[in-house]
Coordinates of C-alpha atoms in Angstrom, one line a residue:
M1 CA 34.2 20.5 -49.3
R2 CA 37.1 18.5 -50.9
D3 CA 38.0 15.1 -49.8
K4 CA 41.5 16.0 -48.3
E5 CA 39.7 18.7 -46.1
L6 CA 37.0 16.3 -45.2
Y7 CA 39.3 13.7 -43.8
A8 CA 41.4 16.3 -42.3
Q9 CA 38.3 17.4 -40.1
I10 CA 37.3 13.7 -39.5
L11 CA 40.8 12.8 -38.3
G12 CA 41.3 15.9 -36.4
I13 CA 44.5 16.7 -38.3
K14 CA 45.8 20.2 -37.9
S15 CA 49.1 22.1 -38.4
P16 CA 51.8 21.1 -38.6
W17 CA 50.1 17.9 -40.3
Q18 CA 48.0 18.0 -43.1
V19 CA 46.1 15.5 -45.4
T20 CA 47.9 15.4 -48.7
D21 CA 46.1 12.5 -50.6
V22 CA 42.8 10.4 -50.3
E23 CA 42.8 7.3 -52.5
L24 CA 39.7 4.7 -52.8
S25 CA 40.5 1.3 -53.9
V26 CA 37.0 -0.5 -54.6
P27 CA 38.5 -3.9 -55.3
E28 CA 40.4 -3.9 -52.0
G29 CA 37.3 -2.1 -50.2
E30 CA 39.8 0.2 -48.7
V31 CA 40.3 4.2 -48.4
T32 CA 43.8 5.2 -47.9
V33 CA 44.4 8.6 -46.5
Q34 CA 47.8 10.1 -46.8
A35 CA 49.3 12.7 -44.3
E36 CA 52.4 14.4 -43.8
Q37 CA 54.1 17.3 -41.9
E38 CA 54.2 20.8 -43.5
A39 CA 57.5 21.9 -44.9
G40 CA 59.6 23.4 -42.3
A41 CA 57.8 22.1 -39.3
K42 CA 59.8 21.8 -36.2
S43 CA 59.6 18.5 -34.3
C44 CA 60.1 17.8 -30.6
C45 CA 61.2 14.9 -28.5
P46 CA 57.9 13.2 -27.3
N47 CA 59.6 12.4 -23.9
C48 CA 60.9 16.0 -22.8
G49 CA 59.1 18.3 -25.3
K50 CA 62.4 19.9 -26.4
E51 CA 63.0 20.8 -30.1
S52 CA 65.3 18.4 -31.7
P53 CA 67.1 18.1 -35.0
G54 CA 65.5 15.6 -37.5
Y55 CA 67.1 12.2 -37.9
D56 CA 65.0 10.3 -40.6
A57 CA 61.4 9.2 -41.0
R58 CA 59.6 6.0 -41.0
R59 CA 56.5 5.1 -42.8
R60 CA 53.6 3.8 -40.4
R61 CA 50.0 2.9 -41.1
W62 CA 47.1 3.1 -38.8
R63 CA 43.6 1.6 -39.0
H64 CA 40.7 4.2 -38.7
L65 CA 37.0 4.0 -38.5
D66 CA 35.4 2.7 -41.6
T67 CA 34.2 5.1 -44.3
C68 CA 30.8 3.8 -45.7
Q69 CA 31.8 0.3 -45.0
Y70 CA 35.2 0.8 -46.5
K71 CA 38.2 0.1 -44.3
T72 CA 40.1 3.3 -43.9
I73 CA 43.8 3.4 -43.4
L74 CA 45.8 6.4 -42.3
V75 CA 49.6 6.3 -43.9
A76 CA 52.3 9.0 -42.8
D77 CA 56.0 9.1 -43.0
V78 CA 56.7 10.0 -39.2
P79 CA 60.0 11.8 -38.3
R80 CA 62.3 10.7 -35.9
V81 CA 64.6 13.2 -33.9
K82 CA 67.6 12.9 -32.2
C83 CA 67.2 14.2 -28.5
E84 CA 70.3 15.1 -26.5
E85 CA 68.7 13.5 -23.5
H86 CA 66.8 10.6 -24.9
G87 CA 68.6 9.9 -28.2
V88 CA 66.8 8.8 -31.5
V89 CA 63.0 8.8 -30.9
T90 CA 59.9 9.0 -32.9
V91 CA 57.7 12.0 -32.7
S92 CA 54.2 11.9 -31.4
V93 CA 51.3 12.1 -34.0
P94 CA 48.0 13.6 -33.0
W95 CA 45.7 10.9 -34.1
A96 CA 47.1 7.8 -32.3
E97 CA 49.1 7.0 -29.4
P98 CA 52.6 5.7 -29.3
G99 CA 53.0 2.0 -30.2
S100 CA 49.6 1.7 -31.6
G101 CA 48.5 0.6 -35.0
F102 CA 45.1 2.2 -34.6
T103 CA 43.8 5.8 -34.6
A104 CA 42.6 7.1 -31.2
M105 CA 39.0 7.0 -32.4
F106 CA 39.2 3.4 -33.6
E107 CA 40.5 2.4 -30.1
A108 CA 37.8 4.1 -28.6
L109 CA 35.1 2.2 -30.5
V110 CA 36.9 -1.1 -29.8
I111 CA 37.0 -0.2 -25.9
D112 CA 33.2 0.5 -26.3
W113 CA 32.6 -2.9 -27.7
L114 CA 34.8 -4.7 -25.2
K115 CA 32.7 -3.4 -22.4
E116 CA 29.9 -5.3 -24.0
A117 CA 31.4 -8.5 -25.3
S118 CA 34.4 -10.9 -25.1
I119 CA 37.7 -10.3 -26.9
S120 CA 36.9 -13.3 -29.3
A121 CA 33.5 -11.6 -30.3
V122 CA 35.0 -8.2 -30.8
S123 CA 37.7 -9.9 -32.9
R124 CA 35.2 -11.2 -35.3
L125 CA 33.1 -8.1 -35.3
M126 CA 36.1 -5.9 -36.2
G127 CA 37.7 -8.3 -38.5
L128 CA 41.0 -8.1 -36.4
S129 CA 43.1 -10.8 -34.8
W130 CA 42.5 -11.7 -31.2
N131 CA 46.0 -10.2 -30.3
A132 CA 45.2 -6.8 -31.8
I133 CA 41.9 -6.6 -29.8
D134 CA 43.9 -7.7 -26.5
G135 CA 46.6 -5.2 -27.3
I136 CA 43.9 -2.4 -27.4
M137 CA 42.7 -3.6 -24.0
Q138 CA 46.2 -3.7 -22.5
R139 CA 47.0 -0.2 -23.6
A140 CA 43.6 0.9 -22.3
V141 CA 44.5 -0.6 -18.9
V142 CA 48.0 0.9 -18.8
R143 CA 46.5 4.2 -19.7
G144 CA 43.8 4.0 -17.0
M145 CA 46.3 3.0 -14.5
S146 CA 48.7 5.7 -15.3
R147 CA 46.0 8.2 -15.0
R148 CA 44.6 7.0 -11.7
E149 CA 45.1 9.4 -9.0
A150 CA 46.2 8.5 -5.5
V151 CA 43.1 7.3 -3.6
F152 CA 42.3 7.3 0.0
P153 CA 39.8 4.5 0.5
T154 CA 38.2 4.4 4.0
Q155 CA 36.6 1.1 3.7
I156 CA 38.2 -1.8 1.7
G157 CA 37.5 -5.4 1.1
V158 CA 40.1 -8.1 0.7
D159 CA 38.8 -11.3 -1.0
E160 CA 40.0 -14.1 -3.1
T161 CA 38.6 -15.4 -6.7
A162 CA 39.7 -18.6 -8.4
F163 CA 41.8 -18.1 -11.5
R164 CA 41.4 -21.8 -12.3
K165 CA 40.4 -24.9 -10.5
R166 CA 42.6 -26.9 -7.9
H167 CA 43.0 -23.9 -5.6
D168 CA 44.6 -21.5 -8.0
Y169 CA 43.5 -18.0 -6.6
V170 CA 44.3 -14.3 -7.1
T171 CA 43.7 -11.7 -4.2
I172 CA 41.2 -8.8 -4.9
V173 CA 41.3 -5.5 -2.8
S174 CA 38.5 -3.3 -3.6
D175 CA 37.1 0.0 -2.6
Q176 CA 33.8 -0.7 -1.0
Q177 CA 32.3 2.7 -1.2
E178 CA 33.2 3.1 -4.8
G179 CA 32.6 -0.5 -5.8
S180 CA 35.9 -0.7 -7.8
V181 CA 38.9 -3.0 -7.8
L182 CA 42.0 -1.4 -6.4
H183 CA 44.5 -4.3 -6.7
V184 CA 44.7 -7.6 -8.2
G185 CA 47.4 -9.9 -6.4
S186 CA 48.8 -12.9 -8.3
D187 CA 48.0 -15.2 -5.5
R188 CA 46.7 -15.2 -1.9
R189 CA 50.0 -15.3 0.1
K190 CA 50.5 -12.9 3.1
E191 CA 53.7 -11.4 1.1
T192 CA 51.3 -10.5 -1.9
L193 CA 48.9 -8.5 0.1
K194 CA 51.9 -6.9 2.3
A195 CA 53.5 -5.7 -1.0
W196 CA 50.3 -3.9 -2.0
Y197 CA 50.0 -2.3 1.5
G198 CA 53.7 -1.4 1.2
S199 CA 52.7 0.6 -2.1
L200 CA 50.5 3.0 -0.2
T201 CA 51.7 6.3 1.4
K202 CA 51.7 6.6 5.2
E203 CA 48.7 8.7 4.8
Q204 CA 46.7 6.3 2.6
R205 CA 47.4 3.5 5.0
E206 CA 46.1 5.8 8.0
A207 CA 42.9 6.7 6.0
I208 CA 41.6 3.0 6.0
E209 CA 39.2 2.7 8.8
S210 CA 38.0 -0.9 8.0
V211 CA 39.1 -4.1 6.1
S212 CA 36.5 -6.5 5.4
M213 CA 37.7 -10.2 4.8
D214 CA 37.3 -13.8 5.4
M215 CA 39.2 -15.6 7.9
W216 CA 42.2 -16.6 5.8
P217 CA 45.3 -16.5 8.0
A218 CA 47.4 -14.8 5.2
F219 CA 45.0 -11.8 4.9
I220 CA 44.8 -11.5 8.6
N221 CA 48.5 -11.5 9.2
A222 CA 49.4 -9.2 6.3
T223 CA 46.9 -6.7 7.5
L224 CA 48.0 -6.9 11.1
E225 CA 51.6 -6.3 10.0
S226 CA 50.8 -3.4 7.5
L227 CA 48.1 -1.0 9.0
P228 CA 48.3 1.0 12.2
E229 CA 45.8 -0.3 14.7
A230 CA 44.6 -3.0 12.4
D231 CA 43.1 -5.2 15.3
E232 CA 40.5 -2.6 15.5
K233 CA 39.9 -2.4 11.6
I234 CA 39.9 -6.1 10.5
A235 CA 36.2 -7.1 10.1
F236 CA 35.4 -10.7 9.6
D237 CA 32.5 -11.0 7.3
K238 CA 28.9 -11.8 8.4
F239 CA 28.3 -13.8 5.2
H240 CA 31.3 -16.1 5.9
V241 CA 30.2 -16.8 9.5
A242 CA 26.8 -17.6 8.0
K243 CA 28.4 -20.0 5.5
Y244 CA 30.3 -21.9 8.2
L245 CA 27.3 -22.3 10.4
G246 CA 25.0 -23.1 7.6
E247 CA 27.5 -26.0 6.5
A248 CA 27.6 -27.1 10.2
V249 CA 23.8 -27.3 10.3
D250 CA 23.9 -29.5 7.0
K251 CA 26.4 -31.8 8.5
V252 CA 24.3 -32.2 11.5
R253 CA 21.3 -32.8 9.3
R254 CA 23.1 -35.6 7.1
Q255 CA 24.3 -37.4 10.3
E256 CA 20.9 -37.3 11.9
H257 CA 19.1 -38.3 8.5
K258 CA 21.4 -41.3 8.2
A259 CA 20.7 -42.3 11.9
L260 CA 17.1 -41.9 11.4
M261 CA 16.7 -43.8 8.1
A262 CA 18.7 -46.8 9.7
E263 CA 15.7 -46.8 12.2
G264 CA 13.0 -46.5 9.5
Y265 CA 12.1 -42.7 10.1
E266 CA 12.1 -40.1 7.2
D267 CA 11.6 -37.1 9.2
L268 CA 14.4 -35.2 7.5
K269 CA 13.9 -36.6 4.0
G270 CA 13.7 -33.9 1.4
S271 CA 14.4 -31.2 3.9
K272 CA 18.1 -30.2 2.9
H273 CA 17.2 -27.0 1.5
D274 CA 14.4 -26.1 4.0
W275 CA 17.3 -25.5 6.5
L276 CA 19.3 -23.4 4.0
Y277 CA 16.6 -21.1 3.1
N278 CA 15.5 -17.7 4.7
P279 CA 12.1 -18.4 5.9
E280 CA 11.0 -15.1 4.7
N281 CA 11.6 -16.2 1.2
M282 CA 9.6 -19.4 1.6
T283 CA 6.1 -20.2 0.2
R284 CA 3.1 -20.5 2.6
K285 CA 3.3 -24.4 2.2
Q286 CA 6.9 -24.4 2.7
K287 CA 6.7 -22.2 6.0
I288 CA 4.1 -24.7 7.3
R289 CA 6.3 -27.7 6.7
F290 CA 9.4 -26.0 8.1
K291 CA 7.5 -24.7 11.1
S292 CA 6.9 -28.5 12.3
L293 CA 10.5 -29.2 11.5
R294 CA 12.2 -26.4 13.6
D295 CA 9.7 -26.8 16.6
S296 CA 10.6 -30.5 16.7
T297 CA 13.1 -32.0 19.1
L298 CA 15.5 -33.0 16.1
K299 CA 19.2 -32.2 16.7
T300 CA 19.1 -30.6 13.4
A301 CA 16.5 -28.2 14.7
R302 CA 18.7 -27.3 17.6
A303 CA 21.6 -26.7 15.2
W304 CA 19.4 -24.3 13.1
A305 CA 18.2 -22.4 16.2
I306 CA 22.0 -21.7 17.4
K307 CA 22.6 -20.6 13.8
E308 CA 19.8 -18.3 13.7
L309 CA 20.7 -16.6 17.0
A310 CA 24.3 -16.1 15.8
M311 CA 22.7 -14.2 12.8
S312 CA 20.7 -11.9 15.2
L313 CA 23.9 -10.8 16.8
W314 CA 25.0 -8.2 14.4
H315 CA 22.6 -5.5 15.5
Y316 CA 24.7 -4.3 18.3
V317 CA 26.2 -0.5 18.5
S318 CA 28.3 -1.2 21.7
K319 CA 31.2 -3.7 21.3
T320 CA 30.8 -4.4 25.1
W321 CA 27.1 -5.5 24.7
A322 CA 28.1 -7.4 21.4
H323 CA 30.8 -9.1 23.2
K324 CA 28.3 -10.3 26.0
G325 CA 26.0 -11.2 23.5
W326 CA 28.5 -13.4 21.5
E327 CA 29.9 -14.9 24.7
Q328 CA 26.2 -16.4 25.6
W329 CA 26.0 -17.7 22.1
L330 CA 29.3 -19.5 22.5
S331 CA 28.3 -20.9 25.8
W332 CA 25.1 -22.3 24.3
A333 CA 27.2 -23.4 21.2
V334 CA 30.0 -25.3 23.0
R335 CA 27.4 -27.1 25.3
S336 CA 25.1 -28.2 22.2
R337 CA 26.7 -31.7 22.0
L338 CA 26.8 -31.2 18.2
D339 CA 30.2 -31.5 17.1
P340 CA 29.9 -29.5 13.7
I341 CA 28.6 -26.7 15.7
K342 CA 31.2 -26.8 18.4
E343 CA 33.9 -26.9 15.7
V344 CA 32.5 -23.6 14.2
A345 CA 32.0 -22.2 17.7
R346 CA 35.9 -22.8 18.2
T347 CA 36.6 -21.0 15.0
I348 CA 34.2 -18.1 16.1
K349 CA 35.9 -17.8 19.4
E350 CA 39.2 -17.6 18.1
H351 CA 38.2 -14.6 15.5
L352 CA 35.8 -13.0 17.8
W353 CA 37.6 -9.9 17.9
G354 CA 37.3 -9.4 14.2
I355 CA 33.7 -10.4 14.3
L356 CA 33.0 -7.6 17.0
N357 CA 34.7 -5.1 14.7
A358 CA 32.3 -6.0 11.8
V359 CA 29.3 -5.7 14.2
V360 CA 30.3 -2.2 15.3
L361 CA 31.8 -0.9 12.1
K362 CA 28.6 -1.9 10.2
V363 CA 30.7 -3.4 7.4
S364 CA 30.7 -6.7 5.5
N365 CA 32.2 -8.2 2.5
G366 CA 29.1 -8.1 0.6
P367 CA 30.5 -5.5 -2.0
A368 CA 33.5 -7.5 -2.6
E369 CA 31.3 -10.7 -3.1
G370 CA 29.5 -8.8 -5.6
L371 CA 32.6 -7.9 -7.5
N372 CA 33.6 -11.6 -7.2
S373 CA 30.4 -12.4 -8.9
R374 CA 31.0 -10.0 -11.8
I375 CA 34.5 -11.4 -12.2
K376 CA 33.2 -15.0 -12.4
M377 CA 30.8 -13.8 -15.4
L378 CA 34.0 -12.2 -16.9
K379 CA 35.6 -15.8 -16.8
V380 CA 32.6 -17.3 -18.4
R381 CA 32.2 -14.8 -21.1
S382 CA 35.8 -15.1 -22.0
R383 CA 35.7 -19.0 -21.4
G384 CA 38.6 -18.7 -19.2
F385 CA 42.2 -16.8 -19.5
R386 CA 45.5 -17.9 -20.7
N387 CA 47.3 -16.4 -17.7
K388 CA 46.9 -14.6 -14.7
E389 CA 48.2 -11.3 -16.4
R390 CA 45.2 -11.3 -18.9
F391 CA 42.9 -12.2 -16.1
A392 CA 44.0 -9.2 -14.0
N393 CA 44.0 -7.0 -17.0
A394 CA 40.4 -7.8 -17.8
I395 CA 39.3 -7.3 -14.1
Y396 CA 41.0 -3.8 -14.0
F397 CA 39.4 -3.0 -17.4
H398 CA 35.9 -3.7 -16.4
L399 CA 35.9 -3.3 -12.7
G400 CA 38.8 -0.9 -12.0
G401 CA 37.0 2.4 -12.5
L402 CA 39.7 3.5 -14.9
D403 CA 39.6 6.3 -17.6
L404 CA 40.3 3.8 -20.5
Y405 CA 40.0 6.1 -23.6
P406 CA 42.7 7.7 -25.6
E407 CA 43.4 11.5 -25.0
G408 CA 40.9 13.6 -26.6
V409 CA 38.2 10.9 -27.1
G410 CA 37.2 10.1 -23.6
K411 CA 33.6 9.1 -23.0

């Protein structure tokens, strides 16, 4: 098989295009493949598909996959046509997408590498600039988002993740059943989340059965104002409730430890993590030590018991019985004479309606927290991001569940 025929098959070049020349330059380490349209070939507008008269041609170059470790460059004079509707436009070529300096096969390879490594690492591996690799990622996300069909998630999670330190956050909306990111908001304000809800159709909003979130007022108000019967769908996450109570127990421990140490007692010395661990994950020695602490008359032991009772109230099926159980817990918590516990109890009482929804709907923000952990790993691997647009782009690329590959080379 001659070299021109070989490269025509490798590149998938068919009529009305043909490979006219293949040149190897050993000193430069390059293979240059020349392609051109067949004589008399008709050209069409890439926007509307209508056959249009030729206008001129522009020489273009595309990087292709290496040939036996030689850099391979595809060169072609690409015609421009004058469309009645769209004016002068460049015709499409079958081996690359508009605006790209790389063939579709090359971009697919880079996308594969980007799934495994950072932009900087892929840049070094491929011998290309950081901006060139980032451009391939951006085009992949635009391509994937344009292909994404209308989704009708029934269980969504709304969470926040830090872009940088100093309380600079973005909002992450996820499909809890698919484990994919639906939307990345530029901040965590009410208007930002409302704008996303507003982008949904009426049918999509009505399909949502639950919205798991923490108790951030902006998320609550945006959802209440955007979804039908939202007060029955908003579910305040069990793990955030556990976090608030765990912090309250630790505050009680620190206060009591300070008071005991002033009197010469070391009952709570070195016990910080004992109160935070799940007893089921403790060693036998830790369990024996902790049993003596939790069975004591210490204030911390009472705070821990109140927290554990709250964690046992998520098994109810009936909202009525769940409400009775939580009311009894609130009665104990507010009478505990433990200020940190009483403070959390007031927060829980104010948001009890959403906690009861979470109990009976059997949903939590666990899937969203899992995505949040993966987003943090992306930040570490990339050593941060220059701006929120690139941050969002990386999240969509890795966690959006998108079809990222160029047409004809999907994985």
